[in-house]
Every structure is written in structure tokens, then in C-alpha cells.
mmCIF file of C-alpha atoms in Angstrom:
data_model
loop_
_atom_site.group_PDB
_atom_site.id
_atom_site.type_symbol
_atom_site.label_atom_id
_atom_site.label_comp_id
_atom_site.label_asym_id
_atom_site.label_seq_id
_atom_site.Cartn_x
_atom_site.Cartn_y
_atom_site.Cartn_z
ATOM 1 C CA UNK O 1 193.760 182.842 60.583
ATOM 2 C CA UNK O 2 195.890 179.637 58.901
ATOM 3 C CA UNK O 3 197.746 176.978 61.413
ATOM 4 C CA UNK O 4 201.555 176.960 60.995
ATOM 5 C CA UNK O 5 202.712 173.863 59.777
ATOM 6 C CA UNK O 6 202.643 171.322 61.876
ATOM 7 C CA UNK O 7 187.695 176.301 84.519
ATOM 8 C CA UNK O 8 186.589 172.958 85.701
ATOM 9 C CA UNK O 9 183.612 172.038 85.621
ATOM 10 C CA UNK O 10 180.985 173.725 82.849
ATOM 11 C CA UNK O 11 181.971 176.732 81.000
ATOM 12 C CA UNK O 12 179.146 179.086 80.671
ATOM 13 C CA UNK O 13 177.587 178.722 77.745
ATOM 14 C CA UNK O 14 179.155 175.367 76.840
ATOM 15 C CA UNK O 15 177.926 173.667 74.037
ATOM 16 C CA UNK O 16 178.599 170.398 74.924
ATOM 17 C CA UNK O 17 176.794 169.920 78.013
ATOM 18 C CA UNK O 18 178.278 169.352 81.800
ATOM 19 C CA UNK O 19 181.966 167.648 81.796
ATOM 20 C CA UNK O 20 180.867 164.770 83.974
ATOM 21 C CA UNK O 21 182.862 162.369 82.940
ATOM 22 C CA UNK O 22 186.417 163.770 83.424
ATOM 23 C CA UNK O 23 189.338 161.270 81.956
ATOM 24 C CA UNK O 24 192.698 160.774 82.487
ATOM 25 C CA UNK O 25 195.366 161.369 79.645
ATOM 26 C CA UNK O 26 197.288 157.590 78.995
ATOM 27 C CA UNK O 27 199.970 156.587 81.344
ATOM 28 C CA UNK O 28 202.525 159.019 79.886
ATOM 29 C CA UNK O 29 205.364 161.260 81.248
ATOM 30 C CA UNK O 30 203.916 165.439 80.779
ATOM 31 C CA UNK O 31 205.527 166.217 83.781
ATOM 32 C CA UNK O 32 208.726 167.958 81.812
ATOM 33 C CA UNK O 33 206.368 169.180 79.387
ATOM 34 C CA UNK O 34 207.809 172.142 77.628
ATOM 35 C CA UNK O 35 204.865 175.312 78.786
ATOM 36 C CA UNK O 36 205.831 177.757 75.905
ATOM 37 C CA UNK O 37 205.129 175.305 73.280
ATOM 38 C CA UNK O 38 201.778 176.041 71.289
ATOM 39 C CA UNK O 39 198.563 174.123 71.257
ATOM 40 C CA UNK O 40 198.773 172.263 67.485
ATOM 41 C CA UNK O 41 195.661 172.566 66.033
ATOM 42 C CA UNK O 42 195.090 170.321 62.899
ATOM 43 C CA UNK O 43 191.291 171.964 61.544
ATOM 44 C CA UNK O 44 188.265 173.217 61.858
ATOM 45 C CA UNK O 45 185.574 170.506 63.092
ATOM 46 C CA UNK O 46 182.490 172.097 64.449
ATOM 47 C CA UNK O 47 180.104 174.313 65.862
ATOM 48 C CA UNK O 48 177.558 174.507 68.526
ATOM 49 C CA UNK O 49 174.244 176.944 68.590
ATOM 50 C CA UNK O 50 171.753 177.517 71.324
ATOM 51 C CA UNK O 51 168.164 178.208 69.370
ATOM 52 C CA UNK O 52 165.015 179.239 70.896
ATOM 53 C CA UNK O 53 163.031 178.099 68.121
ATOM 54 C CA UNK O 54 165.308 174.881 66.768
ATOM 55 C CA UNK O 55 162.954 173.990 64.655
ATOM 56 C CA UNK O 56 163.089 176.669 62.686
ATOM 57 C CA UNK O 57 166.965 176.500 62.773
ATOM 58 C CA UNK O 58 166.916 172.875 61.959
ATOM 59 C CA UNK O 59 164.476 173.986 58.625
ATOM 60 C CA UNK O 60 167.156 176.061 57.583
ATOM 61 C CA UNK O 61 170.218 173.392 57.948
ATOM 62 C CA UNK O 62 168.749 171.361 55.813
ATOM 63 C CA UNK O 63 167.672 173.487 53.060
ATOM 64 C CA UNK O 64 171.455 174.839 53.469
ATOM 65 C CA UNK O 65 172.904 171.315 52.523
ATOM 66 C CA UNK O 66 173.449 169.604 55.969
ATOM 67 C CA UNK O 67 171.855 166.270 57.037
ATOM 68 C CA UNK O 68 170.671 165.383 60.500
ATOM 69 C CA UNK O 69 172.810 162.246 61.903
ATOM 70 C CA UNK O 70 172.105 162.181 65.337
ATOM 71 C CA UNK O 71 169.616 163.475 68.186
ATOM 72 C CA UNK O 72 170.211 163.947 72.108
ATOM 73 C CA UNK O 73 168.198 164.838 74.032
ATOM 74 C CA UNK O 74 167.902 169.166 72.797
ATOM 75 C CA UNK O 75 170.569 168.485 70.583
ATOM 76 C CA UNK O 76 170.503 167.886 67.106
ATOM 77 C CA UNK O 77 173.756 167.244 65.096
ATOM 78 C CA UNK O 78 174.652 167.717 61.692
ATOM 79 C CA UNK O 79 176.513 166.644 59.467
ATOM 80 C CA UNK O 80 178.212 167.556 55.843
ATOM 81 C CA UNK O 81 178.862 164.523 53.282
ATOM 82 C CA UNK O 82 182.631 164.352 53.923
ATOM 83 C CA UNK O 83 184.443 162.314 56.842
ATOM 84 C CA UNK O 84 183.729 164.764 59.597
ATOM 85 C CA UNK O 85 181.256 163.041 62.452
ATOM 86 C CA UNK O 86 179.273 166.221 62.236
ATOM 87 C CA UNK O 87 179.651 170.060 61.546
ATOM 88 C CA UNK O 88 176.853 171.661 63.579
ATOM 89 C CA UNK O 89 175.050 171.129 66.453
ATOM 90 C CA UNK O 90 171.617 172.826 67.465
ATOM 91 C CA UNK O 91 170.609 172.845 70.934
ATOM 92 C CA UNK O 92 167.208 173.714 71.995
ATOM 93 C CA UNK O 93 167.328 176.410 74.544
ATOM 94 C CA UNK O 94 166.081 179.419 76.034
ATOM 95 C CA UNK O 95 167.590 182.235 73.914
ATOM 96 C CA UNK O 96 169.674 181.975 71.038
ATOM 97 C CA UNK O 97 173.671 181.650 71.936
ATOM 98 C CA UNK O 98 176.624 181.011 70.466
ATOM 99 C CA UNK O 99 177.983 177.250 72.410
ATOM 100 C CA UNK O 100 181.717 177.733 70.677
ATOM 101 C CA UNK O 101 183.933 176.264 68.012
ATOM 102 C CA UNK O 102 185.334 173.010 68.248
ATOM 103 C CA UNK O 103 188.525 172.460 66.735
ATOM 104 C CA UNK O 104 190.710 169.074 66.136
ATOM 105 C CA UNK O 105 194.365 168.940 67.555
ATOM 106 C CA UNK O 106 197.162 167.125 66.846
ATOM 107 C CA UNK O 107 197.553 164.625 70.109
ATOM 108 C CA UNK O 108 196.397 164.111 73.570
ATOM 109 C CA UNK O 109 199.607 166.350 74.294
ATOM 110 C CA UNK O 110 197.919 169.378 73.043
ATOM 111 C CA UNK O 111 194.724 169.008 75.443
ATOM 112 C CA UNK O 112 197.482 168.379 78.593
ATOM 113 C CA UNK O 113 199.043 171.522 77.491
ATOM 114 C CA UNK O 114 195.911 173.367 77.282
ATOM 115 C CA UNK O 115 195.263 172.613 80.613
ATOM 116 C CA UNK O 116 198.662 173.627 82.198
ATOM 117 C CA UNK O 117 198.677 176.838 80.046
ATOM 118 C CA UNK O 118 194.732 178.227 80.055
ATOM 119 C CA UNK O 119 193.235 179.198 83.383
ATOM 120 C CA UNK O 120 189.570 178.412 82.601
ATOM 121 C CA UNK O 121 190.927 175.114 80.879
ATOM 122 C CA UNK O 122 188.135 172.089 81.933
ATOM 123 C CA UNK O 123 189.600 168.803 82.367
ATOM 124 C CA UNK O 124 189.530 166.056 79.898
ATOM 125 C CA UNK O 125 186.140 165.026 79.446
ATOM 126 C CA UNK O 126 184.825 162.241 76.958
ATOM 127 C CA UNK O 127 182.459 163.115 74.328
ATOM 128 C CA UNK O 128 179.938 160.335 74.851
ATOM 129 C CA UNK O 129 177.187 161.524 73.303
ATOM 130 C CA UNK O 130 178.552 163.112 70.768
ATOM 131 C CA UNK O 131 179.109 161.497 67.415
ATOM 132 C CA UNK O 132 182.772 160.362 66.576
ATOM 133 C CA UNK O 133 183.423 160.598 70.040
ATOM 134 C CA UNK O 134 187.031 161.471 71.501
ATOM 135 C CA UNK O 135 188.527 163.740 74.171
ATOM 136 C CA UNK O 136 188.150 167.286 74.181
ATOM 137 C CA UNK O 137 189.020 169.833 76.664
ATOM 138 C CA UNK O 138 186.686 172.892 77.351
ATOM 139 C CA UNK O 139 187.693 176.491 77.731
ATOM 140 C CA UNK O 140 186.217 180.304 77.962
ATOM 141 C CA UNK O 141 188.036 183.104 76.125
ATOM 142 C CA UNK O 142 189.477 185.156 77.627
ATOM 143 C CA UNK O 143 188.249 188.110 76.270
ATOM 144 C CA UNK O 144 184.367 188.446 74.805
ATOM 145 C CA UNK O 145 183.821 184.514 77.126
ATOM 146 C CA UNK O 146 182.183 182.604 74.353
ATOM 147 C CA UNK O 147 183.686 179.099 74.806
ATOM 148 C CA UNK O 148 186.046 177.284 72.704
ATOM 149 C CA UNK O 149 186.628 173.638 72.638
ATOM 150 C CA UNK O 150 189.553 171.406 71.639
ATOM 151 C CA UNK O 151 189.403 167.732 70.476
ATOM 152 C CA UNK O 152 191.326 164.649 70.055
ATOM 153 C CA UNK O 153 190.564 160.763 68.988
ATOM 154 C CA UNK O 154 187.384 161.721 67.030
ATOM 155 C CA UNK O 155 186.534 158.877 64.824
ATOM 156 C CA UNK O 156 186.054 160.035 61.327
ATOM 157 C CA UNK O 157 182.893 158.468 59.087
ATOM 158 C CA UNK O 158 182.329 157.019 55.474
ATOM 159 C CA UNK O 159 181.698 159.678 53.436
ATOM 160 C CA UNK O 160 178.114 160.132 52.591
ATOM 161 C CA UNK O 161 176.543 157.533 49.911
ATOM 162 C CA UNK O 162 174.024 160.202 48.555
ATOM 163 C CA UNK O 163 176.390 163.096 47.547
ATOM 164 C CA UNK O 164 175.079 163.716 44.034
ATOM 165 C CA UNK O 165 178.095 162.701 41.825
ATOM 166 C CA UNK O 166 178.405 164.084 38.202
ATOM 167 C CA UNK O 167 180.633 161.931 35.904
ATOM 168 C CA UNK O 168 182.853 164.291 33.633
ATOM 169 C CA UNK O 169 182.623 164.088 30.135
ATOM 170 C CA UNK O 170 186.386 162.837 28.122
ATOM 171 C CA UNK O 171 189.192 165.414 28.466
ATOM 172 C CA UNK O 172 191.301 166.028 25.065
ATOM 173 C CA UNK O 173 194.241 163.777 24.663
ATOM 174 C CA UNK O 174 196.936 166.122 25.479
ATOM 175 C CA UNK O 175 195.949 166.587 29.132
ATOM 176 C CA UNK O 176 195.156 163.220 29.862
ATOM 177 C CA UNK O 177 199.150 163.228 31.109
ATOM 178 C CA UNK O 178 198.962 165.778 33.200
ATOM 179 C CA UNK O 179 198.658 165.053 36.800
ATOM 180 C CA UNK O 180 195.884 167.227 37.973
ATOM 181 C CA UNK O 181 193.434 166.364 35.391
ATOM 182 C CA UNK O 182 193.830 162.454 36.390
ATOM 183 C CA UNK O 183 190.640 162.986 38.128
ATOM 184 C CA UNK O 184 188.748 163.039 34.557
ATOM 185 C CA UNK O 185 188.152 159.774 32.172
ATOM 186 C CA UNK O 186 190.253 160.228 29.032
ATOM 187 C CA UNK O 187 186.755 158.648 27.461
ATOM 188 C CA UNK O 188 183.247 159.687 26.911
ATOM 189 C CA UNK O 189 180.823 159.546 29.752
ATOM 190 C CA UNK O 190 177.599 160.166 26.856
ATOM 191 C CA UNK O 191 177.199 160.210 23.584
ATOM 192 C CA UNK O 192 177.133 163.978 21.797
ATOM 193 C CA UNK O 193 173.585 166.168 21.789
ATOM 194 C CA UNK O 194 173.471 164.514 25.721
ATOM 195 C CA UNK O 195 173.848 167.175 28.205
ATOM 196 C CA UNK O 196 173.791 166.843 32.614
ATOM 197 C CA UNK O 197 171.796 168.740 34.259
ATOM 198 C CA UNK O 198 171.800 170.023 38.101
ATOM 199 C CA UNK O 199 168.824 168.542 40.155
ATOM 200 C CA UNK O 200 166.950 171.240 41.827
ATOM 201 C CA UNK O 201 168.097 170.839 46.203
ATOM 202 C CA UNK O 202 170.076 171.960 48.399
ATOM 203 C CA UNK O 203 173.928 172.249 47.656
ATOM 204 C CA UNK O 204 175.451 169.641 49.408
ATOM 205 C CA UNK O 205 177.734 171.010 52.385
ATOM 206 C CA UNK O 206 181.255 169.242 52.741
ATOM 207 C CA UNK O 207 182.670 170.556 55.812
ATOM 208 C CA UNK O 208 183.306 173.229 57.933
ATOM 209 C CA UNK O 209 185.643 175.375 56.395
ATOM 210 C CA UNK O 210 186.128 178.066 58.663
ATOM 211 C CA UNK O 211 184.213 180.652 61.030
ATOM 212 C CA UNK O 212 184.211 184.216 61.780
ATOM 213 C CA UNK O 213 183.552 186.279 65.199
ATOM 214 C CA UNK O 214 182.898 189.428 66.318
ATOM 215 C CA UNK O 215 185.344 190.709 69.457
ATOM 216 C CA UNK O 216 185.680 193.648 71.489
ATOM 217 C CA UNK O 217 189.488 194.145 71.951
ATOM 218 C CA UNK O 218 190.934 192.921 68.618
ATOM 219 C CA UNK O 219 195.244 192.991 69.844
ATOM 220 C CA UNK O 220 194.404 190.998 73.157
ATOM 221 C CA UNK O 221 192.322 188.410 71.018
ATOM 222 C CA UNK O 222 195.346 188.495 68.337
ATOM 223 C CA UNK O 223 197.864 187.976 71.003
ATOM 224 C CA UNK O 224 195.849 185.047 73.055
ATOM 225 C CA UNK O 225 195.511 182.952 69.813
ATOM 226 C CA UNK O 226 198.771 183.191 68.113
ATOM 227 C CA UNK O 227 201.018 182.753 71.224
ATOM 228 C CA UNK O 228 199.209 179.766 72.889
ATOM 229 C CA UNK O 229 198.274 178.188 69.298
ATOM 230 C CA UNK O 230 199.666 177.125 66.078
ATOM 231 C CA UNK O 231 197.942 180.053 64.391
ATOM 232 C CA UNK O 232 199.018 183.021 62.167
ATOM 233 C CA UNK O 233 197.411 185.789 59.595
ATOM 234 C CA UNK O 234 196.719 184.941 56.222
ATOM 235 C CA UNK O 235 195.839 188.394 55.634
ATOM 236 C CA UNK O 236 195.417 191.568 58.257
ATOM 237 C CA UNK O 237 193.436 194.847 57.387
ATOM 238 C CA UNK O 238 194.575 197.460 60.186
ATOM 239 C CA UNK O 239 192.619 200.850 60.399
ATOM 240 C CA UNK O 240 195.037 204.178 61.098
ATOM 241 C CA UNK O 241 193.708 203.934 64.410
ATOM 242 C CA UNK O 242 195.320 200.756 65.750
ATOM 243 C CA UNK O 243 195.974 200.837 69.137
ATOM 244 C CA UNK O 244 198.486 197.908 68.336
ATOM 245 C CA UNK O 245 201.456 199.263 66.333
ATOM 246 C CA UNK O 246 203.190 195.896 65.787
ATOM 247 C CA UNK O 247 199.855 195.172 63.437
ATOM 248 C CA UNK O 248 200.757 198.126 61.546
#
């Protein structure tokens, strides 16, 4: 799915913990707020994971390209080298779960609508623990009940000082004009018989991208996400079977 241009309490399974410390929006007028307007989400931003054995979880984040930046208690957040606070966050727990996706949105409007127009919405909580901060509000799908989590006022980071950064060698002189190769020197970066070469690691991880999900009643899961968000299909694959003929 692409974005168009642009219950209280815990959720079970949350991955951010109990909302204890519930917020109220800034002093501004949502009571003529207009109810069939979608939630705007802006991107992806990250993902929580319950792990029995989180060590072994954390062992593979890091040879996958993701840095540790912050501990909590049985949390353990991660991060990529761009500007996002963190991408992951492993939680020590009982059995392995998914804790949800959290995604950014556009304005503190968008987690006031959420609440007016989910059921299980939560109220707006602060993230205090969690790094970058901001609002988010909390709430269960309503279909397979993993939970899903929306965010505003995150404070971005510096981009990582130890991403691993190539120079290019000179382009030829007839593209040095051209806008998209303005990235490149239009000189040499070595002299010739010089060559780079990759240092053995991990592959540095810039963000989170996107995610994928396994659900058990595909049209009611269509229908939830692209009438209350900003979302619509890049690209459908519908079986002969669909029980949904408007996704034919």
C-alpha cells in the first residue's frame, strides 16, 4: 500500500507499554471536526517485537545492519543510520509476538480523528521512554487484533557519523550538467590502478521501508485501511476466487 498525497487503556499486545500518561491535544477547536476525513499518514517509522530469547534477536539486528541506541527496561531499540529515532524495538517477553507498526502522521489532528473514528482508539499518550519522543495514539485492528500505533511530534536525529561513505570516482564531462549526477565530483577521487573496496560487515540499514502481514479476511482489512487512512494499492494480485468483486 502507497499514502495518497498529502480502547483505552493497554491494547493487548501493545508494544509500547501501559498508556499511563494520557495527554491532552493543544487548546484547539476539533469539535466541528469533519469524521469522514482520513487519518494522513506521512511514513513508515517503526516496529515493535516481543522475543523470548532477545538476545538472540538482538545478535541478529546487529549483524542485519541496525545499531542499538537505547535500553528500557526489556526493551531494546534500534536504530538505522538515517534521521529516524529508531526502527525496531525488541522487548523481552514470554513468547515471541508481534507489538505492531508504528507509523508517523501528518498533525495532532490525525491522532484526534483517530480517536473519534476507531473504537479501540487509546487516548493520547506521551512516548516518554521512547526515543524521539512525541504523541502517539494506540489502537487494535479490527480484524486479526495485532495493534497498530500512530505518531506525531517525534524528534528526528543526526544522521549516523559511522555510515561507511564511499567517495565516487570523476564522472565524464558531459554529465557533469545534468542534474541528477550533481551528487558525483566532476574530479578524481584517486589516482588510476587505485581501486575501493567494500569492508567486510554488516550492510548498513537506513530505515524502515515498509512491512508486510499476514490476515485472515483480506476485503475487510482492504476496506478498514483505505477508508479511515490516506492509503491506496500500488499493485493488487486477486485470485478467481475473490469474495470481493470490486478487487476484481
Amino acid at each position: 500500500m502507497v499514502t495518497e498525497e498529502s480502547t483505552n487503556g493497554r491494547t493487548n499486545g501493545g508494544g509500547v507499554g501501559d498508556i499511563a500518561h494520557a495527554v491532552e491535544p493543544a487548546a484547539q477547536d476539533f469539535s466541528f471536526m469533519d469524521l469522514a476525513a482520513k487519518i494522513t499518514i506521512v511514513r513508515m517509522g517503526h516496529v515493535y517485537y516481543k522475543h523470548k530469547d532477545v538476545e538472540r534477536a538482538q545478535k541478529f539486528l546487529e549483524a542485519f545492519g541496525l545499531t542499538e541506541t537505547k535500553r528500557a527496561e526489556n526493551k531494546f531499540y534500534y536504530r538505522g543510520y538515517g534521521t529516524e529515532p529508531f526502527v525496531y524495538c525488541a522487548e523481552k517477553a514470554d513468547e515471541d509476538a508481534f507489538g505492531g507498526v508504528g507509523v508517523i502522521v501528518e498533525s495532532i489532528k490525525d491522532l484526534v480523528l483517530a480517536r473519534k473514528i476507531i473504537p479501540t482508539a487509546s487516548q493520547i499518550y506521551e512516548l516518554k521512554d521512547t526515543p524521539g519522543g512525541g504523541q502517539c495514539v494506540t489502537f487494535t485492528d479490527p480484524v486479526d487484533g495485532f495493534p497498530f500505533h500512530l505518531v506525531y511530534g517525534q524528534t528526528p536525529i543526526a544522521p549516523s557519523a559511522d555510515y561507511p561513505f564511499l567517495e565516487f570516482n570523476f564522472v565524464g564531462r558531459n554529465l557533469k550538467n545534468v542534474e541528477r549526477f550533481n551528487v558525483f565530483p566532476n574530479v578524481k577521487q584517486r589516482h588510476a590502478g587505485q581501486y575501493q573496496r567494500f569492508q567486510k560487515g554488516p550492510a548498513p540499514v537506513h530505515k524502515l521501508g515498509h512491512f508486510g502481514i499476514c490476515v485472515t479476511n483480506f476485503e475487510q482489512q482492504y476496506k478498514f485501511y483505505t477508508t479511515k487512512f490516506n492509503l491506496k494499492p500500488s499493485d493488487v494480485s486477486i485470485g478467481a476466487d475473490s469474495r470481493d468483486p470490486s478487487l476484481q
